[in-house]
XYZ file of C-alpha atoms in Angstrom:
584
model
C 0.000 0.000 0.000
C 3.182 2.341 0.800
C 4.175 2.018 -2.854
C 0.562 2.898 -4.432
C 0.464 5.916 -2.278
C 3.907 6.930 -3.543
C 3.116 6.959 -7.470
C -0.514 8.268 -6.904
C 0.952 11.585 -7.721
C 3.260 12.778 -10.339
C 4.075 16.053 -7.958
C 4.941 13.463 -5.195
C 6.715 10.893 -6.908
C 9.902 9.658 -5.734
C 11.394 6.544 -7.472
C 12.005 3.780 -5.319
C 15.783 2.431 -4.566
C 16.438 -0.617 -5.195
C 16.534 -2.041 -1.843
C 12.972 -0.886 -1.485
C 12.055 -3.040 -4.050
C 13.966 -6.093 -3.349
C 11.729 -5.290 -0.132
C 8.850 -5.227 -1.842
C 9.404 -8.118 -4.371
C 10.246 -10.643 -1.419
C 6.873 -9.971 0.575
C 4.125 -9.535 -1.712
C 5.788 -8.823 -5.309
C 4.476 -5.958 -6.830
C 1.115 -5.369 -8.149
C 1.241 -5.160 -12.178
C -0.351 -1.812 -11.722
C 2.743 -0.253 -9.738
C 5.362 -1.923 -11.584
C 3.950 -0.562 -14.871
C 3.499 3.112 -13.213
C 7.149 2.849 -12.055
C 8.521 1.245 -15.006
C 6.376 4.391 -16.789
C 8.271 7.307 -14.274
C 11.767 5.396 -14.489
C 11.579 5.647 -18.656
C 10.899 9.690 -18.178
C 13.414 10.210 -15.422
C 16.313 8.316 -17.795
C 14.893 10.378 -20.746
C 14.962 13.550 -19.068
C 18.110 12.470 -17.770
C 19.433 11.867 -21.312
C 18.105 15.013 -22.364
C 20.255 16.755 -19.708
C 23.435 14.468 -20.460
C 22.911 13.375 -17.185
C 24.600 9.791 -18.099
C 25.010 8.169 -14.686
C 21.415 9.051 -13.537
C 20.044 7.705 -16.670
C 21.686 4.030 -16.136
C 20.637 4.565 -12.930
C 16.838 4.557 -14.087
C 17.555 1.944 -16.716
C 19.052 -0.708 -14.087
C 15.928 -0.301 -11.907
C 13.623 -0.715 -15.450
C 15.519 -3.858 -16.059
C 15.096 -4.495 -12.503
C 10.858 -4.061 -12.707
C 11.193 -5.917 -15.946
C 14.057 -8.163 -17.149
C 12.225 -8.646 -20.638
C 12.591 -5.628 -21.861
C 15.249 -5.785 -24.840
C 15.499 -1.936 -25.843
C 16.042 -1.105 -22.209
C 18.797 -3.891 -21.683
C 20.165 -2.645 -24.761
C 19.757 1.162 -24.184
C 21.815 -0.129 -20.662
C 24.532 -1.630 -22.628
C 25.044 1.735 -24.747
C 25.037 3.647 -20.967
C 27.788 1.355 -19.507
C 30.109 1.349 -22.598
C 29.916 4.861 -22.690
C 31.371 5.142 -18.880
C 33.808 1.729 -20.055
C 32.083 -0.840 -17.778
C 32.393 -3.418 -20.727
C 31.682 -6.630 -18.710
C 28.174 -5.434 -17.665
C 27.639 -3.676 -20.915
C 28.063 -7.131 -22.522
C 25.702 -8.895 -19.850
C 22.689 -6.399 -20.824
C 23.567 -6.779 -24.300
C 23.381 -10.342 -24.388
C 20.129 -10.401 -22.815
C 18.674 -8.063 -25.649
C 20.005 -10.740 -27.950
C 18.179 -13.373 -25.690
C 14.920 -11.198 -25.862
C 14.940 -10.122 -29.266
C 17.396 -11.916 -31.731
C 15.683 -10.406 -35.278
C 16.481 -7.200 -34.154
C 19.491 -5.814 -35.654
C 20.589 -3.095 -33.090
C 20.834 -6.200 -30.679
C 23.316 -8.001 -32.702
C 25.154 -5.612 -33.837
C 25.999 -3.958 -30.610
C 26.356 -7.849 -28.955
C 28.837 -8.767 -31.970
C 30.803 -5.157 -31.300
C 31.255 -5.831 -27.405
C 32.289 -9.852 -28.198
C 34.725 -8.291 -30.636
C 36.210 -5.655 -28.608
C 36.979 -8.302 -25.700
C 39.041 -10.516 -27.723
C 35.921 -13.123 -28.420
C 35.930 -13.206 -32.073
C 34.575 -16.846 -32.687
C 30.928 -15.478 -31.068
C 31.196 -12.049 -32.918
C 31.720 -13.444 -36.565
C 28.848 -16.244 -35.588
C 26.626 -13.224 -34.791
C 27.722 -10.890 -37.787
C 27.484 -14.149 -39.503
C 23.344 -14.710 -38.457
C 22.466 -10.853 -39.429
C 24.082 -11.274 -42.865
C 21.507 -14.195 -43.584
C 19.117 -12.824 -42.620
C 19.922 -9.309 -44.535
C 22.388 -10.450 -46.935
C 22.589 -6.648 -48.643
C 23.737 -5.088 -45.547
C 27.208 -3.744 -46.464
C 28.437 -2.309 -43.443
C 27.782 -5.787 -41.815
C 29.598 -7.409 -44.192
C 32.650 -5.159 -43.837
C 32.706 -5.803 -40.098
C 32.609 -9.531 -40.701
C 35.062 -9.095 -42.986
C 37.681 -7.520 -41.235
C 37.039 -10.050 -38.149
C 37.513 -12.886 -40.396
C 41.041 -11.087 -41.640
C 41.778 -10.954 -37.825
C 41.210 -14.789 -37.672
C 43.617 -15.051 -40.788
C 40.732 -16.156 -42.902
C 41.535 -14.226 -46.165
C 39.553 -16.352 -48.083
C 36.044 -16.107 -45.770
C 37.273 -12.076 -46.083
C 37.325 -11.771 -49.932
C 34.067 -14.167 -50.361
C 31.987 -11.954 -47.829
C 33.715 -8.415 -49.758
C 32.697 -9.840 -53.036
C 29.606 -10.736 -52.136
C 29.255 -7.101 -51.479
C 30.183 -6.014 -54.577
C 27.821 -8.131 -56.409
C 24.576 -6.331 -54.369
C 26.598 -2.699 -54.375
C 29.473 -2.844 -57.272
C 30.787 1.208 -56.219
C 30.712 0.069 -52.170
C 33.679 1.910 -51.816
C 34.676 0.192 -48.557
C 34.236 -3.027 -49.749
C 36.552 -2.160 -52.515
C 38.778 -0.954 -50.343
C 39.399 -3.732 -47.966
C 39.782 -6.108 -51.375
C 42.451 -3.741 -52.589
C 44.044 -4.041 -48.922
C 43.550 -7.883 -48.945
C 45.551 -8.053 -52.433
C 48.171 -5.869 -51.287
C 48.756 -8.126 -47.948
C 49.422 -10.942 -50.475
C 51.456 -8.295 -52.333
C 49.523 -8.200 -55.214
C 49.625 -4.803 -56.359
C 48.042 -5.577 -60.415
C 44.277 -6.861 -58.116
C 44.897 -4.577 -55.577
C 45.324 -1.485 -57.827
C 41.986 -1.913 -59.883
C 40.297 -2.411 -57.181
C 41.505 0.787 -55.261
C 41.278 2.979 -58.025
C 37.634 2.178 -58.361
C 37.552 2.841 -54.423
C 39.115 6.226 -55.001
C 36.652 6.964 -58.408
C 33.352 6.015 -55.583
C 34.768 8.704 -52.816
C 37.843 10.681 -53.915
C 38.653 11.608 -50.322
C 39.274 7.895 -49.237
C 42.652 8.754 -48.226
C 43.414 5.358 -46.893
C 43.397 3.845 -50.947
C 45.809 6.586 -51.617
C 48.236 5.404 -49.098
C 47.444 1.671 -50.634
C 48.155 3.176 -53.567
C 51.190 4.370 -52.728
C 52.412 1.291 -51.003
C 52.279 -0.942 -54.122
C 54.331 1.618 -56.023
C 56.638 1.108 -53.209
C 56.513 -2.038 -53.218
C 57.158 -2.241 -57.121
C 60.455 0.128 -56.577
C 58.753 3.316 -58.055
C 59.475 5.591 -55.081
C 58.202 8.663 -57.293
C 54.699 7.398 -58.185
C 54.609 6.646 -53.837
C 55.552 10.013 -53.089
C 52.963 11.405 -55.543
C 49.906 9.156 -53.669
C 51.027 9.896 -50.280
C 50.928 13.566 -51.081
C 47.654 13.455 -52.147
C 46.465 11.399 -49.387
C 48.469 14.152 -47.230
C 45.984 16.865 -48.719
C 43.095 14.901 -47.871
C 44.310 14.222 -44.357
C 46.999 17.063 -43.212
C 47.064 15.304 -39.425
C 48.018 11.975 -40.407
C 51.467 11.891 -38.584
C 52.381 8.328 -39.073
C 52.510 9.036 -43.091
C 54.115 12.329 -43.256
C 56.860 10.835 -41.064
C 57.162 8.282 -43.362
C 57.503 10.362 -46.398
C 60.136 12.491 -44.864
C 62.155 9.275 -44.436
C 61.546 8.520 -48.016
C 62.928 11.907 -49.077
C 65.602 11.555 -47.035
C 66.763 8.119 -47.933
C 66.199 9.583 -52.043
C 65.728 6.670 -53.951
C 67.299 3.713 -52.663
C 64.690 1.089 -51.855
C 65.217 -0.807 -48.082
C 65.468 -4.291 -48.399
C 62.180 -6.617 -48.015
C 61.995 -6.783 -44.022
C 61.670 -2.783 -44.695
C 58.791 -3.759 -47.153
C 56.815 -5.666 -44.497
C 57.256 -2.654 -41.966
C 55.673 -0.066 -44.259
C 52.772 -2.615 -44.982
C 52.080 -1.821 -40.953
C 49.543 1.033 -42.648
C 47.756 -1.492 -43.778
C 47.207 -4.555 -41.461
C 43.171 -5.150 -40.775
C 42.188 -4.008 -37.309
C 39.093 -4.043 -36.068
C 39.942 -1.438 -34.081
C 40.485 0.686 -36.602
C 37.182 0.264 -37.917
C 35.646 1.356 -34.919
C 38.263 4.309 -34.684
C 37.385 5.611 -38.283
C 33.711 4.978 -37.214
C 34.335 7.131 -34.490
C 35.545 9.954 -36.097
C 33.007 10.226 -38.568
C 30.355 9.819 -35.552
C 32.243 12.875 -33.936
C 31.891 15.047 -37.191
C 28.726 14.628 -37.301
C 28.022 15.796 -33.985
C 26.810 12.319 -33.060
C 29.014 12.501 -29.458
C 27.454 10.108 -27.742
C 27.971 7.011 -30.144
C 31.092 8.478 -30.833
C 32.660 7.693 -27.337
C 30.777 4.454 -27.262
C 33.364 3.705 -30.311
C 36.472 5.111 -28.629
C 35.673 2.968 -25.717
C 35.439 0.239 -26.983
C 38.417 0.298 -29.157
C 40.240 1.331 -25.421
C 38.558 -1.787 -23.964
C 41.003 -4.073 -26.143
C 43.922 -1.647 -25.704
C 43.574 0.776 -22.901
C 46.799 2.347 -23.939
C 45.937 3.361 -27.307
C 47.063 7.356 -27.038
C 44.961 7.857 -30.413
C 41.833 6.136 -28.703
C 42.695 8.457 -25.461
C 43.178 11.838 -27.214
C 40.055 11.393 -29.822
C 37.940 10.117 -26.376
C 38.824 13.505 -24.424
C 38.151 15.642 -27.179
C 34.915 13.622 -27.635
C 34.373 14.015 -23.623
C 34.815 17.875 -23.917
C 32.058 18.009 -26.820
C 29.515 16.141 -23.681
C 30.968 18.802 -20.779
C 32.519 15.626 -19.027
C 35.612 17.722 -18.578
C 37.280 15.906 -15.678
C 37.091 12.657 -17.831
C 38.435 14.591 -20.998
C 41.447 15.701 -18.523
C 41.936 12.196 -17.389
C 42.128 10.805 -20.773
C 44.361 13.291 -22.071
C 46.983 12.903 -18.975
C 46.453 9.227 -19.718
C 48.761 9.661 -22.695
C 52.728 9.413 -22.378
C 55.258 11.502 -23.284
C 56.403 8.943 -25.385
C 53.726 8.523 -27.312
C 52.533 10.181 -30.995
C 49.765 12.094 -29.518
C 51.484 13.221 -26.302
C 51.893 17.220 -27.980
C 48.504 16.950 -29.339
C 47.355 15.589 -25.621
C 49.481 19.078 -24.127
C 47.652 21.081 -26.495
C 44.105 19.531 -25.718
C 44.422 19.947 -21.763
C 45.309 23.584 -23.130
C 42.190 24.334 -24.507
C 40.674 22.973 -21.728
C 41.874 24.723 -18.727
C 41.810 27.934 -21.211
C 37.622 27.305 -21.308
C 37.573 26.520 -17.418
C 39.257 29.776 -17.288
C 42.964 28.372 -16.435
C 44.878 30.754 -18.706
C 48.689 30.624 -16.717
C 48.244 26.707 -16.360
C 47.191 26.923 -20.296
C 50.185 28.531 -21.046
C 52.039 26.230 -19.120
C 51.559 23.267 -20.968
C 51.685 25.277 -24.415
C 55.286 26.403 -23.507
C 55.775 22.571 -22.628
C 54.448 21.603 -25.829
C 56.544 23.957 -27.781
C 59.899 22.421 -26.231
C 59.196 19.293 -27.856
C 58.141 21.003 -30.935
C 59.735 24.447 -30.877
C 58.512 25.223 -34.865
C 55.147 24.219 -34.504
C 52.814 27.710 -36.086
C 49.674 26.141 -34.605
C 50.907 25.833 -31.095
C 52.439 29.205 -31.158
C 49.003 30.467 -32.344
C 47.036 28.583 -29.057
C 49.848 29.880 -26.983
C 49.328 33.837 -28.634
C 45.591 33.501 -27.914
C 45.748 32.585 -24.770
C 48.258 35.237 -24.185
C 45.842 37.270 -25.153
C 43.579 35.913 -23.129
C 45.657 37.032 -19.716
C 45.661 40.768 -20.812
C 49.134 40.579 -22.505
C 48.224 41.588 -26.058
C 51.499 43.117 -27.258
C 53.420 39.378 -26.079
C 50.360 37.836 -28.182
C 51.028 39.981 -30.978
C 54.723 39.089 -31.065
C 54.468 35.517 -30.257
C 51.870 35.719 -33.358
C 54.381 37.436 -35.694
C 56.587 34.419 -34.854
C 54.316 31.850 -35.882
C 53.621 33.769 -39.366
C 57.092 34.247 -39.873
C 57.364 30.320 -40.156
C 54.131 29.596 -41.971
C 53.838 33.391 -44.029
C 51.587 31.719 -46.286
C 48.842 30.477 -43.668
C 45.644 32.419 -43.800
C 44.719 31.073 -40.573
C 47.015 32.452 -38.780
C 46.829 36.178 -40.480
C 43.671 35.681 -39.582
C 44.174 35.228 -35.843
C 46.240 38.026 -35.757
C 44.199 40.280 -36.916
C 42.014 39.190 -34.260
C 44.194 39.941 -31.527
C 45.398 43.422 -33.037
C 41.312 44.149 -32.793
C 41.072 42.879 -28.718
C 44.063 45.111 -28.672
C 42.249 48.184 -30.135
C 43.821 47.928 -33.231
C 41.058 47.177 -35.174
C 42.309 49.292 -38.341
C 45.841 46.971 -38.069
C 43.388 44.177 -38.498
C 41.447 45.441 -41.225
C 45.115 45.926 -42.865
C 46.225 42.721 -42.420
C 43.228 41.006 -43.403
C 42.811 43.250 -46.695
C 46.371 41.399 -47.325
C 44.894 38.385 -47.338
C 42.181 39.341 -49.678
C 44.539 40.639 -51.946
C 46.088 37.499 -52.204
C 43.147 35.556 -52.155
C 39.583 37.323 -53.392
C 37.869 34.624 -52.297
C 38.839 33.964 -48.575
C 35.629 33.913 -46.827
C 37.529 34.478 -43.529
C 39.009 37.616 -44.576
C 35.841 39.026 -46.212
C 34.016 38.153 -42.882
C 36.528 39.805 -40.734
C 36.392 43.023 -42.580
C 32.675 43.010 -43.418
C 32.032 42.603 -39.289
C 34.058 45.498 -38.449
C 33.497 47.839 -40.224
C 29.611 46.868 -40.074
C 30.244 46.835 -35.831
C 31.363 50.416 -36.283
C 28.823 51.655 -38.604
C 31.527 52.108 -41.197
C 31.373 51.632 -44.921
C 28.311 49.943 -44.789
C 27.654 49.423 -48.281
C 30.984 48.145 -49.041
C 30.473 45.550 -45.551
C 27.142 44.510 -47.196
C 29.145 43.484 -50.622
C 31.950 41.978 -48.655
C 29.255 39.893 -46.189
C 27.242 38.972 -49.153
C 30.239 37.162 -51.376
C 31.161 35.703 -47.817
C 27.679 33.745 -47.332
C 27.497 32.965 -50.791
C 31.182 30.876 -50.552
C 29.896 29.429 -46.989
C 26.215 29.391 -47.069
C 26.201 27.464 -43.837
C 28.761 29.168 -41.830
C 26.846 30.295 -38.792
C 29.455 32.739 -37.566
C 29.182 34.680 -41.348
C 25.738 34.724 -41.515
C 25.597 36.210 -38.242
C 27.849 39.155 -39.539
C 25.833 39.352 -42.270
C 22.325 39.807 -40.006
C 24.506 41.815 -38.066
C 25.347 44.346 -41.229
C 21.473 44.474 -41.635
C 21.022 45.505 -38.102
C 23.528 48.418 -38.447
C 21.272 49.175 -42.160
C 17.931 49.456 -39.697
C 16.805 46.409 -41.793
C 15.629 44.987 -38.870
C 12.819 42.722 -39.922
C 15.186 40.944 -42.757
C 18.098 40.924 -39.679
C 15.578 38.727 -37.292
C 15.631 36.354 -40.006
C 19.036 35.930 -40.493
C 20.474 36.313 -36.968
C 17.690 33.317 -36.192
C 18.941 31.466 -38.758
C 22.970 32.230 -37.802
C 22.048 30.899 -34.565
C 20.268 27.744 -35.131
C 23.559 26.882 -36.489
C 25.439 27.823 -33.441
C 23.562 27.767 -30.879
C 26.210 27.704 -28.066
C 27.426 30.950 -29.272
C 26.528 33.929 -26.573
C 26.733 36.783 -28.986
C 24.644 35.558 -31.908
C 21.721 35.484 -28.746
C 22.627 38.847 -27.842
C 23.121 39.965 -31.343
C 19.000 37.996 -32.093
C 18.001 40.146 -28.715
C 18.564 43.527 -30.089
C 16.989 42.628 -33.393
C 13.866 41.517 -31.661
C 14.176 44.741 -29.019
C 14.604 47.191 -32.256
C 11.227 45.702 -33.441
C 9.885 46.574 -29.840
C 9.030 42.538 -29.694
C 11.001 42.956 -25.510
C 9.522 39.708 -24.692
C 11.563 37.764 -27.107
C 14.235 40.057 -26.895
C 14.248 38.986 -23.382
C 14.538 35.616 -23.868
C 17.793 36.178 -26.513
C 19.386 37.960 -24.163
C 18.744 35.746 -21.029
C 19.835 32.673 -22.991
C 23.033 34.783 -24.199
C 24.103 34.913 -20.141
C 23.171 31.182 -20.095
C 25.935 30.823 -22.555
C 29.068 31.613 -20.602
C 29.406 35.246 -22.804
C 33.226 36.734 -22.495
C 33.691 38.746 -19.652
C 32.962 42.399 -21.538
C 29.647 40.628 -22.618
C 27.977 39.944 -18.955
C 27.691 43.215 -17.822
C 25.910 44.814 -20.861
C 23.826 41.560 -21.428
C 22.962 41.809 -17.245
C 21.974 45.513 -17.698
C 19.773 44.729 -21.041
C 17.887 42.061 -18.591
C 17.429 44.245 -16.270
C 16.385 47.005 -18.354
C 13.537 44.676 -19.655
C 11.970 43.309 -16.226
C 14.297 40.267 -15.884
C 16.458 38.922 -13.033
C 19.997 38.407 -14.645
C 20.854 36.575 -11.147
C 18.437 34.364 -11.452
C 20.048 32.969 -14.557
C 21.335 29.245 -14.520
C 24.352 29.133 -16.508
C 24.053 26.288 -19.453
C 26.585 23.061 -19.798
C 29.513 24.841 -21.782
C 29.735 22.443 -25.022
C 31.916 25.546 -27.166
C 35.007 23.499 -28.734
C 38.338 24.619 -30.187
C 39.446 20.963 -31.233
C 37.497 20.228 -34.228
C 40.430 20.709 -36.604
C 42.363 18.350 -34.299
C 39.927 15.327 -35.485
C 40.864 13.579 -38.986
């Protein structure tokens, strides 16, 4: 009777623990009707807990829905998602199993059961799972290309080419699938199947970088070190951060031409061993491109649950954690790494950006200045450390350590660009504006430069015309570049356009909307239009935002000015991130 008067009220409702329930269960067990109001509150709280990115509260609620009812396969499975995303693979793999158990023709079941078996070394169960789903949907490619690579694992090139071709005979331009035969034929070093094979690959998506590299390592292979150098470059231009092969590529130019005898061979052809863990890395990545964070650290742990020292893994996993606001994790897996290791600088630069967003700035300049002492040349460092710099009041040290970085990389944009930034904290906005109309002398069409001097002289009322022709040709070369857009609403603001500058500010910040000053910028519009209510809202959601410090006191007194309570406030999760460009 306790429990019915506890869920007789939504207002009331507390969920039970479960030691309350193991109470329950061993007197009476529960009546159907409370277990199915419980089960009902537990599946909100875990949603709204979700929602919030509350992650431990919501496998909380989950392990108490399993609890109420252990036949319930999407909750298992929802369960098993929860625990690999905080790495508890053993009970991860229990919960997933019993979704299996409950629900076999389901597809999300198997697949996640045959991920978990392979990421703990049990391979046999994973191919007999991958194995089932492929009978059952014998055209599902990325399936087969799991399988595939599983069965390369167990040495079975055979089983691997028979599943690959199979794929090819439902899709013919799979480019994966061609891919991995390529690879397969250049493991037997086989470079006149593999080459057909990975051209087509290349002709299906010309930014698979990986059958560029192949490419490359036949001509190696064959003795043509010129035709190698020429595919690694280009897969270099698809994928700048790819350390491994520019290192490798130095080497060749230093060696010149003279080939290394065949145990060499079989140590470039590391590239290209099968891994399922590589899978699941590259899967990763593409997850965290597309903003899918969640499933994207679900990939990155399991890839660490076969090799918990994989620095890649650890580095991709605490950028990954910053996107989600878990920023004690992301620390943790970022100190993880060692200084041995590849990403070790790119770990130093990562805890940078960090402890810059917490706020940190001399222990973010810390570990820049470390950083820079194991690479002492490195523009892009220099640039995080000048920011920053900037960031503790010392603009003229910015500047310089700025010039520094340009003077090594004069031809970077990006970097002119930051500059130019800096000179306009500074005060120097004209010194910007110069150094940016540089840039567009150089390059007409650099939508960063056009952007740059379109916003300021449209922030100062300057020029306007000319900022509206600028802003225009920038949108038009990056139609969904939030930040642009914004200067362009921005520009129609300063015009008193105010009803077309609504539209677009909206619209800029729908497409970043973690960015504080596109709110603010959306409140004005709204207050010109003497619509205060919405304005309101814009600019109460711009202090939600964590707004730079000469932001909060203007967007406090707006509030205030329209009947709000600025202290009152909550400030939101902070999900702004500076790493994207680190991701491949």
């Amino acid at each position: 009777m306790a429990a019915v008067l506890l869920l007789s009220g939504c207002a009331t409702h507390r969920p039970m623990t479960s030691s309350e329930l193991d109470t329950l269960r061993s007197m009476t067990g529960l009546n159907d009707e409370v277990r199915r109001r419980e089960i009902y509150y537990e599946y909100l709280l875990a949603e709204n807990a979700l929602i919030n990115g509350e992650f431990d509260d919501a496998r909380v609620h989950y392990e108490r829905i399993v609890f109420l009812d252990d036949e319930r396969p999407d909750a298992h499975r929802t369960l098993a998602r929860l625990q690999v995303h905080q790495g508890d693979l053993d009970a991860a793999l229990r919960h997933s199993r019993r979704a299996y158990e409950l629900d076999p023709d389901d597809q999300e079941n198997s697949n996640l059961l045959a991920s978990l078996f392979s990421s703990t070394g049990q391979l046999d169960d994973a191919i007999a799972i991958y194995r089932e789903v492929l009978a059952k949907h014998p055209q599902d490619t990325d399936t087969a290309t799991q399988l595939a690579g599983l069965l390369m694992l167990k040495k079975d090139t055979e089983g691997a080419r028979e599943v690959l071709e199979n794929v090819i005979s439902y899709d013919p331009h799979n480019p994966a699938a061609l891919f991995e035969l390529g690879r397969i034929a250049l493991l037997e070093k086989d470079c006149d199947t593999a080459r057909p094979y990975l051209y087509k690959a290349l002709t299906a998506n010309p930014n698979l970088d990986r059958a560029e590299i192949a490419l490359g390592s036949c001509a190696e292979l064959e003795g043509d070190e010129e035709r190698a150098i020429r595919h690694y470059e280009r897969a270099l231009k698809l994928a700048p951060d790819n350390t491994v092969l520019r290192s490798h590529l130095v080497r060749m130019h230093l060696r010149g031409n003279r080939l290394e005898d065949a145990s060499r061979e079989n140590e470039r052809l590391k590239f290209f061993q099968f891994d399922e863990q590589d899978i699941r890395m590259t899967r990763g990545v593409i997850y965290y491109q597309q903003g899918r964070f969640d499933e994207a650290l679900v990939e990155f742990n399991l890839v660490l649950g076969g090799n918990e020292d994989n620095d890649r893994a650890l580095y991709l996993r605490g950028l990954t954690q910053t996107r989600l606001s878990q920023f004690d994790k992301a620390m943790e897996s970022y100190e993880a790494i060692d200084k041995n290791d590849e990403y070790y600088v790119d770990a130093l630069a990562a805890r940078a950006s960090l402890l810059r967003r917490l706020g940190k700035f001399e222990e973010a300049a810390d570990l820049l200045r470390k950083a820079l002492k194991v690479t002492p040349d490195d523009p892009y460092l220099m640039r995080t450390l000048a920011i920053v710099t900037a960031d503790l009041g010392k603009l003229k040290e910015a500047i310089g350590i700025m010039e520094d970085a340009m003077k090594i990389a004069p031809e970077d944009f990006n970097l002119h660009y930051s500059l130019a930034n800096i000179y306009e904290r500074a005060g120097q906005w004209k010194k910007g504006v110069e150094i940016m109309e540089e840039v567009l002398a150089k390059d007409p069409e650099n939508a960063d430069a056009l952007n740059f001097i379109g916003y300021t002289l449209a922030e100062r009322g300057l020029e306007l015309d000319r900022a509206e022709k600028l802003l225009k040709k920038a949108t038009e070369l990056r139609p969904t570049d939030g930040f642009i857009m914004d200067s362009y609403g921005w520009l129609l603001y300063q015009k008193g356009r105010y009803q077309e500058a609504v539209k677009v500010l909206e619209a800029a910040f729908r497409l970043v909307p973690d960015e504080p000053v596109m709110a603010d910028h959306v409140g004005d519009a709204y207050r010109a239009l003497g619509d205060e209510n919405t304005a309101l809202h814009y600019y109460t959601r711009a202090l939600e935002l964590h707004p730079e410090a000469d932001l909060i006191e203007p967007l406090r007194r707006k509030v205030i000015e329209l009947g709000g309570n600025p202290d009152e406030v909550k400030t939101a999760p902070d999900t702004d991130d500076d790493d994207d460009d680190a991701i491949e």
